[in-house]
Coordinates of C-alpha atoms in Angstrom, one line a residue:
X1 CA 302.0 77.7 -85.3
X2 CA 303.2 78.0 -81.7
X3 CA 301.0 81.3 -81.3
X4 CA 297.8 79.0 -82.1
X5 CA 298.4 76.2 -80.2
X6 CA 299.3 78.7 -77.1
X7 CA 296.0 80.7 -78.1
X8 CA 293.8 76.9 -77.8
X9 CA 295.1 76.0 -74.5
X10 CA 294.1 78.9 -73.5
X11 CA 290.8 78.9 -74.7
X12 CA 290.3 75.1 -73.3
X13 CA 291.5 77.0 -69.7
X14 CA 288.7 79.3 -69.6
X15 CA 286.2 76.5 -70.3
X16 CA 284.5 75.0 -67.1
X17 CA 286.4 71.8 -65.9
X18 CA 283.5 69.8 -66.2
X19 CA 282.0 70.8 -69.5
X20 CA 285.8 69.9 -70.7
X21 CA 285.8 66.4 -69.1
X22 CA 282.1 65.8 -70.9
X23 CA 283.2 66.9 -74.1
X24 CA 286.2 64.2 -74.0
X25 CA 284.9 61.9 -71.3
X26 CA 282.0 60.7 -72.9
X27 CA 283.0 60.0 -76.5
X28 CA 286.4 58.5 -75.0
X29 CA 284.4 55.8 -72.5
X30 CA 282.1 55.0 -75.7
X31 CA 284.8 54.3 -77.6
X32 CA 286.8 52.6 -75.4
X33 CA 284.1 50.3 -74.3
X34 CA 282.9 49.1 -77.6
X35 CA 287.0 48.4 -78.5
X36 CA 287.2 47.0 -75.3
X37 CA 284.0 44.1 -76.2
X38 CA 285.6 43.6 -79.7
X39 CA 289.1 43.2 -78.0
X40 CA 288.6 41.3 -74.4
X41 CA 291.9 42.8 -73.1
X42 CA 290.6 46.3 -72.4
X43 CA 289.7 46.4 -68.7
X44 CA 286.1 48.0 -69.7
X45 CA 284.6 47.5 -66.4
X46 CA 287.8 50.0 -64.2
X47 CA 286.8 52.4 -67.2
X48 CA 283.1 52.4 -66.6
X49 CA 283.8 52.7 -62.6
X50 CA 286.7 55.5 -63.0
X51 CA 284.3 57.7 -65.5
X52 CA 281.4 56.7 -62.5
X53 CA 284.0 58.3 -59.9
X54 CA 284.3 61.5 -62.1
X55 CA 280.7 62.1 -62.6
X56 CA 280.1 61.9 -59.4
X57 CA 282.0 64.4 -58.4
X58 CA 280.8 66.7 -60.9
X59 CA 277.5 69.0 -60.0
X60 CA 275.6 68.2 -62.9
X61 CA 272.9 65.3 -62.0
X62 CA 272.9 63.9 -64.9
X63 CA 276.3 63.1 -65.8
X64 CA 275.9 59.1 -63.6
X65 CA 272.9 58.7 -66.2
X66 CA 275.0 59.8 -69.1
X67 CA 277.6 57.2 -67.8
X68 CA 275.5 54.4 -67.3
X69 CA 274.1 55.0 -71.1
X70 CA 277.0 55.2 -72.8
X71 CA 278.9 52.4 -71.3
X72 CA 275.7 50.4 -71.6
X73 CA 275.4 51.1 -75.2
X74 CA 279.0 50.8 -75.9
X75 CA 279.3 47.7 -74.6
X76 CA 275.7 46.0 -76.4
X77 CA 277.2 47.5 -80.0
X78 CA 280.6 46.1 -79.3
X79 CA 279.0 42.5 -78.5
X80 CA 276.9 42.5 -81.1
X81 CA 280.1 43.3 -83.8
X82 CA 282.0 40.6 -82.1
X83 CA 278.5 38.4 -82.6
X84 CA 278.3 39.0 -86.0
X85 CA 281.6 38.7 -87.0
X86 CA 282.0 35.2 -84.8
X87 CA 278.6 34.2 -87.2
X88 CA 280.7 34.8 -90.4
X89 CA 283.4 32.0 -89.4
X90 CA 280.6 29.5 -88.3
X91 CA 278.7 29.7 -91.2
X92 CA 282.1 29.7 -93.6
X93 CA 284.2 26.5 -94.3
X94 CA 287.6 28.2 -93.8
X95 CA 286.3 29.8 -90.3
X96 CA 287.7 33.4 -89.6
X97 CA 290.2 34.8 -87.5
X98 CA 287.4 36.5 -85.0
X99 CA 285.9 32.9 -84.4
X100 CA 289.4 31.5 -83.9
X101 CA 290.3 34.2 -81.2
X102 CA 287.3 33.3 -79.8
X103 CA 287.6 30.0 -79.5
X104 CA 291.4 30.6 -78.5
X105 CA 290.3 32.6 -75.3
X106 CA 287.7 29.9 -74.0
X107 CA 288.8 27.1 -72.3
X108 CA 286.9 23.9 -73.7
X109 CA 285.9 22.9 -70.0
X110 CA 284.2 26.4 -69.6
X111 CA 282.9 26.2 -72.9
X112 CA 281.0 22.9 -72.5
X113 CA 280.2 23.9 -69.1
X114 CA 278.6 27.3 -70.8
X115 CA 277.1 25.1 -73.7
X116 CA 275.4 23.0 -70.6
X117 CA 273.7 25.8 -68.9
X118 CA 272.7 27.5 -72.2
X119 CA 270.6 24.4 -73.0
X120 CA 269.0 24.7 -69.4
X121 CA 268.7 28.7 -69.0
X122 CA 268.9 29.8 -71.8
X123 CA 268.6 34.1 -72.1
X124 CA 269.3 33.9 -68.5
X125 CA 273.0 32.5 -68.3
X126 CA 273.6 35.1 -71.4
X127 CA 272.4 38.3 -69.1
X128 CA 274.7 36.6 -66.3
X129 CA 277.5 36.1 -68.8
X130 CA 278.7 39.7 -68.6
X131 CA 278.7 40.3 -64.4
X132 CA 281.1 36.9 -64.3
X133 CA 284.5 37.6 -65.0
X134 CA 285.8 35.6 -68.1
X135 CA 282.0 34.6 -68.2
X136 CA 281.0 36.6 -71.6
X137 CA 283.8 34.7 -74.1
X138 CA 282.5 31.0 -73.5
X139 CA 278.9 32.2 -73.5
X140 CA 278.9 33.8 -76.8
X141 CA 280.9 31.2 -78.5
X142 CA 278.2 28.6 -76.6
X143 CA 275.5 30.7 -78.8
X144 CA 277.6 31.0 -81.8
X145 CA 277.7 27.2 -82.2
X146 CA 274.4 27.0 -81.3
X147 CA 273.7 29.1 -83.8
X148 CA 271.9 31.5 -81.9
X149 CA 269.9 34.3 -84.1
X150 CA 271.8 37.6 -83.8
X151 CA 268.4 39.5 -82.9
X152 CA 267.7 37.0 -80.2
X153 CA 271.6 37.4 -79.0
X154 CA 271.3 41.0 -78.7
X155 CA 268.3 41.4 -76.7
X156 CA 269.5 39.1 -74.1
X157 CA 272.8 40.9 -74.3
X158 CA 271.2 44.2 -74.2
X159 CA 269.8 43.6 -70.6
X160 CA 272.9 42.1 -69.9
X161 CA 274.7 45.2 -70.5
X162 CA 272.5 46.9 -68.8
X163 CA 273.2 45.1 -66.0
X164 CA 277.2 45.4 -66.3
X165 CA 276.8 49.0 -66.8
X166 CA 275.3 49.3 -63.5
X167 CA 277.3 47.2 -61.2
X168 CA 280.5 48.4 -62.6
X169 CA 279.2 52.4 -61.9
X170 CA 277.7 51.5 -58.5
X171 CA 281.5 50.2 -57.6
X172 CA 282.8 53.9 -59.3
X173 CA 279.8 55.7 -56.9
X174 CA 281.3 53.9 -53.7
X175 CA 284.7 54.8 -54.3
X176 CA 283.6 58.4 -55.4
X177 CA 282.0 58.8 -51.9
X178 CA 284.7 57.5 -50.0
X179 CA 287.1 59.7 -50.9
X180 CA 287.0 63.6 -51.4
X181 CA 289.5 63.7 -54.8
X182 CA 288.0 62.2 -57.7
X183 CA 291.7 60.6 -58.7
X184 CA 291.8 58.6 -54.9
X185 CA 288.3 57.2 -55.8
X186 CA 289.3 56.3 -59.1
X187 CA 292.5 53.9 -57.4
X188 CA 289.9 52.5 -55.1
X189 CA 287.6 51.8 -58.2
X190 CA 290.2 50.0 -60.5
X191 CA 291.8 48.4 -57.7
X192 CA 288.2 47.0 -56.5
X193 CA 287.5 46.0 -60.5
X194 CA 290.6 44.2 -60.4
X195 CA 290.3 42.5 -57.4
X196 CA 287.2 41.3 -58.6
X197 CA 288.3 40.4 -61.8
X198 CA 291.2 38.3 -60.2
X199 CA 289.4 36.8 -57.2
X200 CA 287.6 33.9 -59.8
X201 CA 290.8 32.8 -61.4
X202 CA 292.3 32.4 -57.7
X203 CA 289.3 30.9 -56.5
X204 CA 289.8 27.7 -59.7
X205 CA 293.6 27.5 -59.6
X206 CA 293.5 26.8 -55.6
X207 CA 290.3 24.4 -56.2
X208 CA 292.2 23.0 -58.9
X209 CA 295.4 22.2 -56.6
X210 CA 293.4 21.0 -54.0
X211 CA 291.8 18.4 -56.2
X212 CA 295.1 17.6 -57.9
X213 CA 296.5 16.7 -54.8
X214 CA 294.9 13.1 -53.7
X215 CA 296.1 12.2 -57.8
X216 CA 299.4 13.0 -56.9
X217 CA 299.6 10.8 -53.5
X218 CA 297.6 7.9 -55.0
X219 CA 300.9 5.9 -56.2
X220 CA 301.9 6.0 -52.4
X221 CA 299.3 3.7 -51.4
X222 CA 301.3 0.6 -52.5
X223 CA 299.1 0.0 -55.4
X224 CA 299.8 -1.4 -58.4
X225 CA 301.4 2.3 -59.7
X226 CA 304.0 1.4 -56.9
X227 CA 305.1 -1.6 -58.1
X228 CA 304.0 -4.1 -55.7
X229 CA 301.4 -6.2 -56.6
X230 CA 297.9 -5.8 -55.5
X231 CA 296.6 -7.6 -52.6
X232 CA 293.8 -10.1 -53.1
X233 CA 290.5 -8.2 -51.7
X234 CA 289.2 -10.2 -48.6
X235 CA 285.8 -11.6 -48.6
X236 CA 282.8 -9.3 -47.7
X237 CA 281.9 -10.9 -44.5
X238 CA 285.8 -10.4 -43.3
X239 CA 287.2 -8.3 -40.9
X240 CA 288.9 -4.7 -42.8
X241 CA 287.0 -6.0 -46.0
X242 CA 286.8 -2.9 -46.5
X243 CA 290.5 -1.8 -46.4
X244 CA 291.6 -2.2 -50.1
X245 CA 288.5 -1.4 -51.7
X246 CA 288.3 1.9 -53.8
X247 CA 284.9 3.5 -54.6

């Protein structure tokens, strides 16, 4: 037993380091991109830009292209599982667990904010979907209850993959060239893909405090939240009319 598993590691040695990283790489990106669109809490885009930052170091030229079709067509399969299994608890009274974790991971102000710019732009907001962060949930549960045709899903979400696939390797090609050891590009490219990812949840919580913040003060105005009673608004043609009126 230990004489054959001594006798395959040394066989893997001898191979070339790069047709070993294809032979695993490859399959390994496919299926973690397709697990990671069935299960949104795989962080498929660091994956596509780390396997970018590895091909580009190796010599053949078209490992980038092998990269970009494989996570593109990873990630269109796993959308359009999630899709149809979404369809199955919409068109079923009892629902199904794949809709309710659906549902459970979009927040009903994004979804009727997706809902609204599905009716205007339609395919368009779906090919957008995937390059926002948290974008793609709320935009397929915005088709789902519109009942959206799964071919028509997919070829938006095709291009839209596409389009992920690409931005997410052109981050793993910038690190790649930045650095001369494929592991230092690949701390650049998930620390860029996580910025990224981060930077739009930052961006509403702040925007969120800052319009939280006049709510909070209002009952220190001396209206009638403070207890006083409120004061009679003076005539239009008076001076400081204005004063106690609220818009």
């Amino acid at each position: 037993m230990s004489d054959g598993i001594a006798r395959f590691a040394e066989v893997v040695g001898e191979l070339p380091p790069e047709s070993t990283q294809q032979a695993v790489g490859y399959p390994s990106l496919f299926l973690l991109v397709a697990l990671g669109a069935l299960v949104p809490v795989v962080p498929t885009g660091a994956i596509v830009s780390s396997a970018a930052v590895v091909a580009f170091h190796q010599t053949s030229p078209l490992s980038l292209l092998f990269v970009f079709l494989v996570a593109a067509f990873a990630a269109c399969l796993g959308d359009a599982a999630l899709y149809w299994l979404g369809r199955r608890g919409v068109h079923s009274d009892k629902g199904s667990r794949w809709l309710a974790a659906l549902e459970g991971r979009a927040p009903p102000e994004r979804l009727a904010h997706a809902r609204e710019r599905l009716d205007a732009h339609q395919v368009s907001v779906l090919v957008l979907s995937r390059l926002v962060p948290a974008g793609r949930i709320p935009v397929m549960l915005a088709c789902l209850l519109a009942e959206m045709p799964l071919s028509r899903f997919v070829r938006g979400d095709a291009a839209a993959c596409l389009a992920w696939a690409a931005t997410y390797q052109l981050i793993g090609i910038l690190g790649g060239s930045l650095f001369p050891e494929p592991w230092q590009g690949v701390v650049a490219a998930v620390a860029l893909t996580v910025l990224i990812s981060a930077v739009p949840a930052l961006w509403r919580r702040v925007r969120g405090t800052r319009s939280g913040a006049p709510a909070s003060g209002a009952p220190a105005s001396g209206g009638p939240a403070s207890g006083a009673p409120a004061p009679e608004t003076p005539a239009s043609g008076a001076p400081g009319g204005s004063r106690h009126e609220h818009p």
